[in-house]
Amino acid sequence: MGFQFLVSNQGKHRLRWRGGLLLTAASLCALSAIPASSWAQRVRVNRYLSLQNVSGNVALQTGNSSRTAEVGDRLQSVGDGLSTGQTSVARLVVDTGIGFVDVSENTRMQIRRMDVAPDNGRITHFDVPQGQIRLEVRTFTHEGSELEIHTPAGVSSVRGTEFGVVVQPDGKMGVATLEGAVDTTAQDATVNVPEGFQNLTIPGEPPSPAVPLRDDPTLDFEIRRIIEGGNRRLQFVGRVDPVNLVLVEEESQTTDEDGTFTRDFLPIRGTQLQVTVITPLGTRQDYDVEIF
């Protein structure tokens, strides 16, 4: 029967912060988890998203081909998309100039629908199966205009606002609204997330009620030293705001409803873990946790 020693972050573990970065408004991005065969079913319309800025490893997916994305590239067909790698970001601008989307690292996205409404309004829908994006969209002037973000948990829709979305590996969706208002819809239920509020949607469940915006990338943690059957291991137990995205050694983590996650590793002296916390609005904090 195993036993464990608990050592909190007030103990022998030194925590170093490596600066905070706010990913500012606007640009679009990412690639989706739809099978490769689906990319061939492309529908082109007289609309596009243009890559305004690229940093790091960003891939452009068009049809059945993929290549390194470059400034000036356009996503102009249903199924076109982007994927960002570790420490990589991208920014796109909507053809009409109505808005931008900033796309964080380890994010995938593709165009789900890009059309023109009968009243000349612009209809723009994206699939974001994983990662974080932040959008800045001016108020629509046509009733037929639509902008929607589709995730495994539900849909976020706006008519002009500044907001951010996080999608965890298991599909949980965190939404935060800085200006305007966002509707989150899932399981035939819709919850409004007004300016200064945030909420969480879990796949298979209706959206949670909106709560005051925190935009807080704080990480709380403890290190558990575990011995089982003569084997020793360490377990990193972290906790963040449940709407946030967490990366450990650049790998996206799944948190529970309380924002708790765990990561096991071998008890090697001098082990260092790099943990990154990103809020739906793109506020980022990097932590270097050294184990003695």
PDB file of C-alpha atoms in Angstrom:
ATOM      1  CA  MET A   1       0.000   0.000   0.000  1.00  0.00           C
ATOM      2  CA  GLY A   2       1.554   3.269  -1.114  1.00  0.00           C
ATOM      3  CA  PHE A   3       1.922   6.488   0.838  1.00  0.00           C
ATOM      4  CA  GLN A   4       2.713  10.046  -0.158  1.00  0.00           C
ATOM      5  CA  PHE A   5       4.324  13.185   1.175  1.00  0.00           C
ATOM      6  CA  LEU A   6       2.691  16.501   0.336  1.00  0.00           C
ATOM      7  CA  VAL A   7       4.849  19.571  -0.124  1.00  0.00           C
ATOM      8  CA  SER A   8       3.087  22.798  -1.015  1.00  0.00           C
ATOM      9  CA  ASN A   9       4.471  25.780  -2.890  1.00  0.00           C
ATOM     10  CA  GLN A  10       5.277  27.299   0.486  1.00  0.00           C
ATOM     11  CA  GLY A  11       7.754  24.434   0.948  1.00  0.00           C
ATOM     12  CA  LYS A  12      11.024  23.637  -0.752  1.00  0.00           C
ATOM     13  CA  HIS A  13       9.923  24.455  -4.270  1.00  0.00           C
ATOM     14  CA  ARG A  14      11.038  27.663  -5.867  1.00  0.00           C
ATOM     15  CA  LEU A  15       8.716  29.342  -8.325  1.00  0.00           C
ATOM     16  CA  ARG A  16      10.060  31.760 -10.898  1.00  0.00           C
ATOM     17  CA  TRP A  17       7.829  33.910 -13.109  1.00  0.00           C
ATOM     18  CA  ARG A  18       9.032  34.796 -16.576  1.00  0.00           C
ATOM     19  CA  GLY A  19       7.007  37.876 -17.301  1.00  0.00           C
ATOM     20  CA  GLY A  20       3.433  38.320 -18.446  1.00  0.00           C
ATOM     21  CA  LEU A  21       2.257  39.005 -21.988  1.00  0.00           C
ATOM     22  CA  LEU A  22      -1.130  40.247 -23.109  1.00  0.00           C
ATOM     23  CA  LEU A  23      -1.966  39.026 -26.594  1.00  0.00           C
ATOM     24  CA  THR A  24      -3.818  42.073 -27.835  1.00  0.00           C
ATOM     25  CA  ALA A  25      -6.955  42.183 -29.941  1.00  0.00           C
ATOM     26  CA  ALA A  26      -7.684  40.737 -33.257  1.00  0.00           C
ATOM     27  CA  SER A  27      -6.816  38.105 -35.791  1.00  0.00           C
ATOM     28  CA  LEU A  28      -8.088  34.726 -36.649  1.00  0.00           C
ATOM     29  CA  CYS A  29      -6.717  31.300 -36.983  1.00  0.00           C
ATOM     30  CA  ALA A  30      -6.162  27.583 -36.585  1.00  0.00           C
ATOM     31  CA  LEU A  31      -6.998  24.247 -38.138  1.00  0.00           C
ATOM     32  CA  SER A  32      -9.521  21.616 -37.155  1.00  0.00           C
ATOM     33  CA  ALA A  33      -9.797  17.983 -36.255  1.00  0.00           C
ATOM     34  CA  ILE A  34     -11.963  17.071 -39.243  1.00  0.00           C
ATOM     35  CA  PRO A  35     -10.533  14.153 -41.270  1.00  0.00           C
ATOM     36  CA  ALA A  36      -8.232  15.039 -44.155  1.00  0.00           C
ATOM     37  CA  SER A  37     -10.760  13.821 -46.716  1.00  0.00           C
ATOM     38  CA  SER A  38     -13.136  16.585 -45.642  1.00  0.00           C
ATOM     39  CA  TRP A  39     -10.670  19.275 -46.700  1.00  0.00           C
ATOM     40  CA  ALA A  40     -11.261  18.358 -50.326  1.00  0.00           C
ATOM     41  CA  GLN A  41     -14.893  19.488 -50.145  1.00  0.00           C
ATOM     42  CA  ARG A  42     -14.074  23.161 -50.583  1.00  0.00           C
ATOM     43  CA  VAL A  43     -16.541  25.904 -51.345  1.00  0.00           C
ATOM     44  CA  ARG A  44     -15.076  29.199 -52.500  1.00  0.00           C
ATOM     45  CA  VAL A  45     -16.877  32.496 -52.000  1.00  0.00           C
ATOM     46  CA  ASN A  46     -15.838  36.030 -52.818  1.00  0.00           C
ATOM     47  CA  ARG A  47     -14.564  36.545 -49.282  1.00  0.00           C
ATOM     48  CA  TYR A  48     -11.359  35.843 -47.383  1.00  0.00           C
ATOM     49  CA  LEU A  49      -9.304  36.175 -44.218  1.00  0.00           C
ATOM     50  CA  SER A  50      -5.836  37.611 -44.680  1.00  0.00           C
ATOM     51  CA  LEU A  51      -2.798  36.748 -42.577  1.00  0.00           C
ATOM     52  CA  GLN A  52      -1.515  40.026 -41.186  1.00  0.00           C
ATOM     53  CA  ASN A  53       1.156  38.696 -38.852  1.00  0.00           C
ATOM     54  CA  VAL A  54       2.892  35.345 -38.264  1.00  0.00           C
ATOM     55  CA  SER A  55       5.401  34.385 -35.594  1.00  0.00           C
ATOM     56  CA  GLY A  56       6.954  30.956 -35.108  1.00  0.00           C
ATOM     57  CA  ASN A  57       5.640  27.701 -36.539  1.00  0.00           C
ATOM     58  CA  VAL A  58       2.291  28.366 -38.246  1.00  0.00           C
ATOM     59  CA  ALA A  59       0.888  26.005 -40.892  1.00  0.00           C
ATOM     60  CA  LEU A  60      -1.612  26.926 -43.591  1.00  0.00           C
ATOM     61  CA  GLN A  61      -4.092  24.231 -44.680  1.00  0.00           C
ATOM     62  CA  THR A  62      -5.815  24.627 -48.043  1.00  0.00           C
ATOM     63  CA  GLY A  63      -7.566  21.724 -49.729  1.00  0.00           C
ATOM     64  CA  ASN A  64      -5.450  18.603 -49.175  1.00  0.00           C
ATOM     65  CA  SER A  65      -2.169  20.490 -48.891  1.00  0.00           C
ATOM     66  CA  SER A  66      -0.336  22.098 -46.000  1.00  0.00           C
ATOM     67  CA  ARG A  67       2.613  24.496 -45.952  1.00  0.00           C
ATOM     68  CA  THR A  68       4.263  27.138 -43.793  1.00  0.00           C
ATOM     69  CA  ALA A  69       2.025  30.191 -43.515  1.00  0.00           C
ATOM     70  CA  GLU A  70       3.273  33.585 -44.680  1.00  0.00           C
ATOM     71  CA  VAL A  71       2.067  37.145 -44.240  1.00  0.00           C
ATOM     72  CA  GLY A  72      -0.432  37.911 -46.999  1.00  0.00           C
ATOM     73  CA  ASP A  73      -1.771  34.355 -47.282  1.00  0.00           C
ATOM     74  CA  ARG A  74      -5.540  34.095 -47.535  1.00  0.00           C
ATOM     75  CA  LEU A  75      -8.093  31.653 -46.198  1.00  0.00           C
ATOM     76  CA  GLN A  76     -10.859  31.885 -48.759  1.00  0.00           C
ATOM     77  CA  SER A  77     -12.628  28.528 -48.932  1.00  0.00           C
ATOM     78  CA  VAL A  78     -14.674  26.475 -46.525  1.00  0.00           C
ATOM     79  CA  GLY A  79     -12.193  24.046 -44.934  1.00  0.00           C
ATOM     80  CA  ASP A  80      -9.168  26.338 -45.195  1.00  0.00           C
ATOM     81  CA  GLY A  81      -7.440  26.701 -41.833  1.00  0.00           C
ATOM     82  CA  LEU A  82      -4.390  27.369 -39.716  1.00  0.00           C
ATOM     83  CA  SER A  83      -2.550  25.569 -36.949  1.00  0.00           C
ATOM     84  CA  THR A  84      -0.024  27.171 -34.609  1.00  0.00           C
ATOM     85  CA  GLY A  85       2.816  25.285 -32.952  1.00  0.00           C
ATOM     86  CA  GLN A  86       4.631  25.831 -29.688  1.00  0.00           C
ATOM     87  CA  THR A  87       5.351  29.499 -28.849  1.00  0.00           C
ATOM     88  CA  SER A  88       3.762  30.500 -32.161  1.00  0.00           C
ATOM     89  CA  VAL A  89       1.019  33.034 -32.895  1.00  0.00           C
ATOM     90  CA  ALA A  90      -0.837  34.451 -35.875  1.00  0.00           C
ATOM     91  CA  ARG A  91      -3.166  37.332 -36.697  1.00  0.00           C
ATOM     92  CA  LEU A  92      -5.774  37.525 -39.413  1.00  0.00           C
ATOM     93  CA  VAL A  93      -7.973  40.349 -40.610  1.00  0.00           C
ATOM     94  CA  VAL A  94     -11.480  39.860 -42.016  1.00  0.00           C
ATOM     95  CA  ASP A  95     -11.771  40.947 -45.668  1.00  0.00           C
ATOM     96  CA  THR A  96     -14.169  43.830 -44.971  1.00  0.00           C
ATOM     97  CA  GLY A  97     -12.045  45.107 -42.101  1.00  0.00           C
ATOM     98  CA  ILE A  98     -14.829  44.441 -39.585  1.00  0.00           C
ATOM     99  CA  GLY A  99     -12.484  42.657 -37.233  1.00  0.00           C
ATOM    100  CA  PHE A 100      -9.326  40.802 -36.328  1.00  0.00           C
ATOM    101  CA  VAL A 101      -8.424  37.630 -34.474  1.00  0.00           C
ATOM    102  CA  ASP A 102      -5.289  36.878 -32.460  1.00  0.00           C
ATOM    103  CA  VAL A 103      -4.467  33.179 -32.390  1.00  0.00           C
ATOM    104  CA  SER A 104      -2.362  31.755 -29.583  1.00  0.00           C
ATOM    105  CA  GLU A 105       0.070  28.823 -29.624  1.00  0.00           C
ATOM    106  CA  ASN A 106      -1.091  25.201 -29.961  1.00  0.00           C
ATOM    107  CA  THR A 107      -4.335  26.313 -31.606  1.00  0.00           C
ATOM    108  CA  ARG A 108      -6.238  24.806 -34.518  1.00  0.00           C
ATOM    109  CA  MET A 109      -8.974  26.455 -36.557  1.00  0.00           C
ATOM    110  CA  GLN A 110     -10.707  26.261 -39.937  1.00  0.00           C
ATOM    111  CA  ILE A 111     -13.384  28.091 -41.885  1.00  0.00           C
ATOM    112  CA  ARG A 112     -16.780  26.482 -41.350  1.00  0.00           C
ATOM    113  CA  ARG A 113     -18.827  29.008 -43.310  1.00  0.00           C
ATOM    114  CA  MET A 114     -17.997  32.258 -45.075  1.00  0.00           C
ATOM    115  CA  ASP A 115     -20.874  33.796 -46.978  1.00  0.00           C
ATOM    116  CA  VAL A 116     -22.821  36.950 -47.823  1.00  0.00           C
ATOM    117  CA  ALA A 117     -26.380  37.420 -46.515  1.00  0.00           C
ATOM    118  CA  PRO A 118     -29.227  38.706 -48.747  1.00  0.00           C
ATOM    119  CA  ASP A 119     -28.929  42.145 -47.104  1.00  0.00           C
ATOM    120  CA  ASN A 120     -25.170  42.142 -47.887  1.00  0.00           C
ATOM    121  CA  GLY A 121     -24.264  41.250 -44.313  1.00  0.00           C
ATOM    122  CA  ARG A 122     -21.162  39.115 -43.786  1.00  0.00           C
ATOM    123  CA  ILE A 123     -21.517  35.591 -42.370  1.00  0.00           C
ATOM    124  CA  THR A 124     -18.339  34.151 -40.839  1.00  0.00           C
ATOM    125  CA  HIS A 125     -18.228  30.887 -38.877  1.00  0.00           C
ATOM    126  CA  PHE A 126     -15.097  29.130 -37.557  1.00  0.00           C
ATOM    127  CA  ASP A 127     -14.355  25.740 -36.044  1.00  0.00           C
ATOM    128  CA  VAL A 128     -11.853  25.895 -33.162  1.00  0.00           C
ATOM    129  CA  PRO A 129     -11.338  22.379 -31.730  1.00  0.00           C
ATOM    130  CA  GLN A 130      -8.433  23.370 -29.473  1.00  0.00           C
ATOM    131  CA  GLY A 131      -6.454  26.399 -28.318  1.00  0.00           C
ATOM    132  CA  GLN A 132      -7.132  30.092 -27.690  1.00  0.00           C
ATOM    133  CA  ILE A 133      -8.217  32.994 -29.875  1.00  0.00           C
ATOM    134  CA  ARG A 134      -9.174  36.585 -29.175  1.00  0.00           C
ATOM    135  CA  LEU A 135     -11.440  38.563 -31.471  1.00  0.00           C
ATOM    136  CA  GLU A 136     -12.138  42.257 -31.889  1.00  0.00           C
ATOM    137  CA  VAL A 137     -15.162  42.858 -34.094  1.00  0.00           C
ATOM    138  CA  ARG A 138     -16.898  46.178 -34.740  1.00  0.00           C
ATOM    139  CA  THR A 139     -20.655  46.447 -34.427  1.00  0.00           C
ATOM    140  CA  PHE A 140     -22.432  44.950 -37.441  1.00  0.00           C
ATOM    141  CA  THR A 141     -24.450  47.310 -39.634  1.00  0.00           C
ATOM    142  CA  HIS A 142     -26.517  44.583 -41.355  1.00  0.00           C
ATOM    143  CA  GLU A 143     -29.094  42.414 -39.633  1.00  0.00           C
ATOM    144  CA  GLY A 144     -27.916  39.384 -41.617  1.00  0.00           C
ATOM    145  CA  SER A 145     -24.313  39.557 -40.399  1.00  0.00           C
ATOM    146  CA  GLU A 146     -23.079  36.675 -38.233  1.00  0.00           C
ATOM    147  CA  LEU A 147     -19.837  35.723 -36.505  1.00  0.00           C
ATOM    148  CA  GLU A 148     -19.703  32.374 -34.706  1.00  0.00           C
ATOM    149  CA  ILE A 149     -17.014  30.271 -33.061  1.00  0.00           C
ATOM    150  CA  HIS A 150     -17.885  26.548 -33.012  1.00  0.00           C
ATOM    151  CA  THR A 151     -16.127  24.310 -30.471  1.00  0.00           C
ATOM    152  CA  PRO A 152     -16.720  20.735 -29.261  1.00  0.00           C
ATOM    153  CA  ALA A 153     -18.650  22.144 -26.277  1.00  0.00           C
ATOM    154  CA  GLY A 154     -20.869  24.684 -28.021  1.00  0.00           C
ATOM    155  CA  VAL A 155     -21.094  27.898 -30.039  1.00  0.00           C
ATOM    156  CA  SER A 156     -20.151  31.499 -29.238  1.00  0.00           C
ATOM    157  CA  SER A 157     -21.859  34.159 -31.352  1.00  0.00           C
ATOM    158  CA  VAL A 158     -21.494  37.951 -31.465  1.00  0.00           C
ATOM    159  CA  ARG A 159     -22.669  41.018 -33.343  1.00  0.00           C
ATOM    160  CA  GLY A 160     -19.745  43.249 -32.482  1.00  0.00           C
ATOM    161  CA  THR A 161     -17.508  42.914 -29.455  1.00  0.00           C
ATOM    162  CA  GLU A 162     -14.074  42.119 -28.060  1.00  0.00           C
ATOM    163  CA  PHE A 163     -13.870  38.688 -26.498  1.00  0.00           C
ATOM    164  CA  GLY A 164     -11.746  35.573 -26.171  1.00  0.00           C
ATOM    165  CA  VAL A 165     -12.266  31.825 -26.294  1.00  0.00           C
ATOM    166  CA  VAL A 166     -10.233  28.970 -24.803  1.00  0.00           C
ATOM    167  CA  VAL A 167     -10.775  25.333 -25.842  1.00  0.00           C
ATOM    168  CA  GLN A 168      -9.134  22.618 -23.739  1.00  0.00           C
ATOM    169  CA  PRO A 169      -8.070  19.220 -25.181  1.00  0.00           C
ATOM    170  CA  ASP A 170     -11.299  17.608 -23.946  1.00  0.00           C
ATOM    171  CA  GLY A 171     -13.414  20.332 -25.598  1.00  0.00           C
ATOM    172  CA  LYS A 172     -14.281  22.483 -22.573  1.00  0.00           C
ATOM    173  CA  MET A 173     -14.861  26.081 -23.704  1.00  0.00           C
ATOM    174  CA  GLY A 174     -14.056  29.163 -21.631  1.00  0.00           C
ATOM    175  CA  VAL A 175     -15.410  32.514 -22.864  1.00  0.00           C
ATOM    176  CA  ALA A 176     -14.559  35.999 -21.565  1.00  0.00           C
ATOM    177  CA  THR A 177     -16.089  39.259 -22.826  1.00  0.00           C
ATOM    178  CA  LEU A 178     -14.114  42.493 -22.561  1.00  0.00           C
ATOM    179  CA  GLU A 179     -16.563  44.687 -24.510  1.00  0.00           C
ATOM    180  CA  GLY A 180     -20.036  44.112 -25.959  1.00  0.00           C
ATOM    181  CA  ALA A 181     -21.760  40.773 -25.383  1.00  0.00           C
ATOM    182  CA  VAL A 182     -21.426  37.123 -26.435  1.00  0.00           C
ATOM    183  CA  ASP A 183     -24.041  34.357 -26.497  1.00  0.00           C
ATOM    184  CA  THR A 184     -22.824  30.861 -25.609  1.00  0.00           C
ATOM    185  CA  THR A 185     -25.102  28.045 -26.788  1.00  0.00           C
ATOM    186  CA  ALA A 186     -25.030  24.312 -26.043  1.00  0.00           C
ATOM    187  CA  GLN A 187     -27.592  21.554 -25.393  1.00  0.00           C
ATOM    188  CA  ASP A 188     -30.439  23.836 -26.592  1.00  0.00           C
ATOM    189  CA  ALA A 189     -29.598  26.413 -23.934  1.00  0.00           C
ATOM    190  CA  THR A 190     -28.154  29.908 -24.453  1.00  0.00           C
ATOM    191  CA  VAL A 191     -26.374  32.004 -21.832  1.00  0.00           C
ATOM    192  CA  ASN A 192     -25.471  35.632 -22.458  1.00  0.00           C
ATOM    193  CA  VAL A 193     -21.955  36.642 -21.403  1.00  0.00           C
ATOM    194  CA  PRO A 194     -22.046  40.453 -21.194  1.00  0.00           C
ATOM    195  CA  GLU A 195     -19.186  42.899 -20.951  1.00  0.00           C
ATOM    196  CA  GLY A 196     -17.014  42.174 -17.928  1.00  0.00           C
ATOM    197  CA  PHE A 197     -18.155  38.551 -17.504  1.00  0.00           C
ATOM    198  CA  GLN A 198     -16.956  35.028 -18.331  1.00  0.00           C
ATOM    199  CA  ASN A 199     -18.366  31.489 -18.355  1.00  0.00           C
ATOM    200  CA  LEU A 200     -17.481  27.835 -18.954  1.00  0.00           C
ATOM    201  CA  THR A 201     -19.178  25.258 -21.180  1.00  0.00           C
ATOM    202  CA  ILE A 202     -18.480  21.523 -20.766  1.00  0.00           C
ATOM    203  CA  PRO A 203     -19.238  19.133 -23.668  1.00  0.00           C
ATOM    204  CA  GLY A 204     -22.634  17.508 -23.174  1.00  0.00           C
ATOM    205  CA  GLU A 205     -23.792  20.146 -20.685  1.00  0.00           C
ATOM    206  CA  PRO A 206     -25.498  23.549 -21.019  1.00  0.00           C
ATOM    207  CA  PRO A 207     -23.316  26.647 -20.541  1.00  0.00           C
ATOM    208  CA  SER A 208     -22.630  27.702 -16.969  1.00  0.00           C
ATOM    209  CA  PRO A 209     -24.012  31.017 -15.696  1.00  0.00           C
ATOM    210  CA  ALA A 210     -21.871  34.055 -16.437  1.00  0.00           C
ATOM    211  CA  VAL A 211     -19.676  35.277 -13.568  1.00  0.00           C
ATOM    212  CA  PRO A 212     -17.596  38.477 -13.217  1.00  0.00           C
ATOM    213  CA  LEU A 213     -14.535  38.553 -15.467  1.00  0.00           C
ATOM    214  CA  ARG A 214     -11.295  37.574 -13.727  1.00  0.00           C
ATOM    215  CA  ASP A 215      -8.752  37.381 -16.573  1.00  0.00           C
ATOM    216  CA  ASP A 216      -6.429  35.806 -14.008  1.00  0.00           C
ATOM    217  CA  PRO A 217      -3.511  33.541 -15.070  1.00  0.00           C
ATOM    218  CA  THR A 218      -2.532  32.706 -11.479  1.00  0.00           C
ATOM    219  CA  LEU A 219      -1.212  29.178 -10.847  1.00  0.00           C
ATOM    220  CA  ASP A 220      -1.473  27.481  -7.434  1.00  0.00           C
ATOM    221  CA  PHE A 221       0.282  24.149  -7.014  1.00  0.00           C
ATOM    222  CA  GLU A 222       1.743  21.481  -4.784  1.00  0.00           C
ATOM    223  CA  ILE A 223       4.239  18.678  -5.370  1.00  0.00           C
ATOM    224  CA  ARG A 224       3.310  15.195  -4.191  1.00  0.00           C
ATOM    225  CA  ARG A 225       6.112  12.700  -3.563  1.00  0.00           C
ATOM    226  CA  ILE A 226       4.649   9.223  -4.019  1.00  0.00           C
ATOM    227  CA  ILE A 227       6.081   5.757  -3.281  1.00  0.00           C
ATOM    228  CA  GLU A 228       4.183   2.751  -4.636  1.00  0.00           C
ATOM    229  CA  GLY A 229       5.554  -0.778  -4.788  1.00  0.00           C
ATOM    230  CA  GLY A 230       9.063   0.473  -4.185  1.00  0.00           C
ATOM    231  CA  ASN A 231       8.830   2.944  -7.072  1.00  0.00           C
ATOM    232  CA  ARG A 232       9.068   6.679  -6.498  1.00  0.00           C
ATOM    233  CA  ARG A 233       7.523   9.431  -8.544  1.00  0.00           C
ATOM    234  CA  LEU A 234       6.565  13.064  -8.226  1.00  0.00           C
ATOM    235  CA  GLN A 235       3.164  14.457  -9.095  1.00  0.00           C
ATOM    236  CA  PHE A 236       2.600  18.098  -9.943  1.00  0.00           C
ATOM    237  CA  VAL A 237      -0.916  19.148  -8.905  1.00  0.00           C
ATOM    238  CA  GLY A 238      -1.893  22.561 -10.240  1.00  0.00           C
ATOM    239  CA  ARG A 239      -4.996  24.693 -10.088  1.00  0.00           C
ATOM    240  CA  VAL A 240      -6.057  27.599 -12.290  1.00  0.00           C
ATOM    241  CA  ASP A 241      -9.258  29.430 -13.200  1.00  0.00           C
ATOM    242  CA  PRO A 242     -11.326  26.703 -14.974  1.00  0.00           C
ATOM    243  CA  VAL A 243     -11.797  28.882 -18.087  1.00  0.00           C
ATOM    244  CA  ASN A 244      -8.030  29.081 -18.671  1.00  0.00           C
ATOM    245  CA  LEU A 245      -5.765  27.055 -20.944  1.00  0.00           C
ATOM    246  CA  VAL A 246      -2.753  25.335 -19.317  1.00  0.00           C
ATOM    247  CA  LEU A 247       0.411  24.117 -21.025  1.00  0.00           C
ATOM    248  CA  VAL A 248       3.000  21.948 -19.232  1.00  0.00           C
ATOM    249  CA  GLU A 249       6.225  21.648 -21.194  1.00  0.00           C
ATOM    250  CA  GLU A 250       4.263  23.121 -24.154  1.00  0.00           C
ATOM    251  CA  GLU A 251       1.637  20.347 -23.980  1.00  0.00           C
ATOM    252  CA  SER A 252      -1.993  21.374 -23.448  1.00  0.00           C
ATOM    253  CA  GLN A 253      -3.553  20.005 -20.269  1.00  0.00           C
ATOM    254  CA  THR A 254      -7.126  19.105 -19.374  1.00  0.00           C
ATOM    255  CA  THR A 255      -8.439  20.563 -16.129  1.00  0.00           C
ATOM    256  CA  ASP A 256     -11.478  19.482 -14.145  1.00  0.00           C
ATOM    257  CA  GLU A 257     -14.478  21.721 -13.363  1.00  0.00           C
ATOM    258  CA  ASP A 258     -12.477  23.339 -10.551  1.00  0.00           C
ATOM    259  CA  GLY A 259      -9.469  24.031 -12.771  1.00  0.00           C
ATOM    260  CA  THR A 260      -7.292  21.268 -11.252  1.00  0.00           C
ATOM    261  CA  PHE A 261      -4.814  19.211 -13.310  1.00  0.00           C
ATOM    262  CA  THR A 262      -1.990  16.743 -12.564  1.00  0.00           C
ATOM    263  CA  ARG A 263       1.285  15.807 -14.232  1.00  0.00           C
ATOM    264  CA  ASP A 264       3.572  12.940 -13.134  1.00  0.00           C
ATOM    265  CA  PHE A 265       7.342  12.969 -13.558  1.00  0.00           C
ATOM    266  CA  LEU A 266      10.406  11.147 -12.262  1.00  0.00           C
ATOM    267  CA  PRO A 267      12.041  12.366  -9.004  1.00  0.00           C
ATOM    268  CA  ILE A 268      15.250  13.661 -10.563  1.00  0.00           C
ATOM    269  CA  ARG A 269      17.071  16.346  -8.558  1.00  0.00           C
ATOM    270  CA  GLY A 270      17.028  19.683 -10.321  1.00  0.00           C
ATOM    271  CA  THR A 271      13.905  18.851 -12.329  1.00  0.00           C
ATOM    272  CA  GLN A 272      12.292  21.969 -13.731  1.00  0.00           C
ATOM    273  CA  LEU A 273       8.780  22.226 -15.127  1.00  0.00           C
ATOM    274  CA  GLN A 274       7.671  24.996 -17.435  1.00  0.00           C
ATOM    275  CA  VAL A 275       3.991  25.819 -16.977  1.00  0.00           C
ATOM    276  CA  THR A 276       2.100  28.377 -19.063  1.00  0.00           C
ATOM    277  CA  VAL A 277      -1.358  29.696 -18.202  1.00  0.00           C
ATOM    278  CA  ILE A 278      -3.394  31.551 -20.851  1.00  0.00           C
ATOM    279  CA  THR A 279      -6.743  33.203 -20.171  1.00  0.00           C
ATOM    280  CA  PRO A 280      -9.536  33.421 -22.804  1.00  0.00           C
ATOM    281  CA  LEU A 281      -8.544  37.058 -23.422  1.00  0.00           C
ATOM    282  CA  GLY A 282      -4.953  35.982 -24.103  1.00  0.00           C
ATOM    283  CA  THR A 283      -3.332  37.193 -20.885  1.00  0.00           C
ATOM    284  CA  ARG A 284      -0.389  34.827 -20.442  1.00  0.00           C
ATOM    285  CA  GLN A 285       1.881  33.945 -17.555  1.00  0.00           C
ATOM    286  CA  ASP A 286       4.888  31.606 -17.726  1.00  0.00           C
ATOM    287  CA  TYR A 287       6.120  29.804 -14.619  1.00  0.00           C
ATOM    288  CA  ASP A 288       9.381  27.894 -14.113  1.00  0.00           C
ATOM    289  CA  VAL A 289       8.940  25.490 -11.200  1.00  0.00           C
ATOM    290  CA  GLU A 290      12.220  24.073  -9.854  1.00  0.00           C
ATOM    291  CA  ILE A 291      12.147  20.909  -7.741  1.00  0.00           C
ATOM    292  CA  PHE A 292      14.886  20.323  -5.140  1.00  0.00           C
TER     293      PHE A 292
END
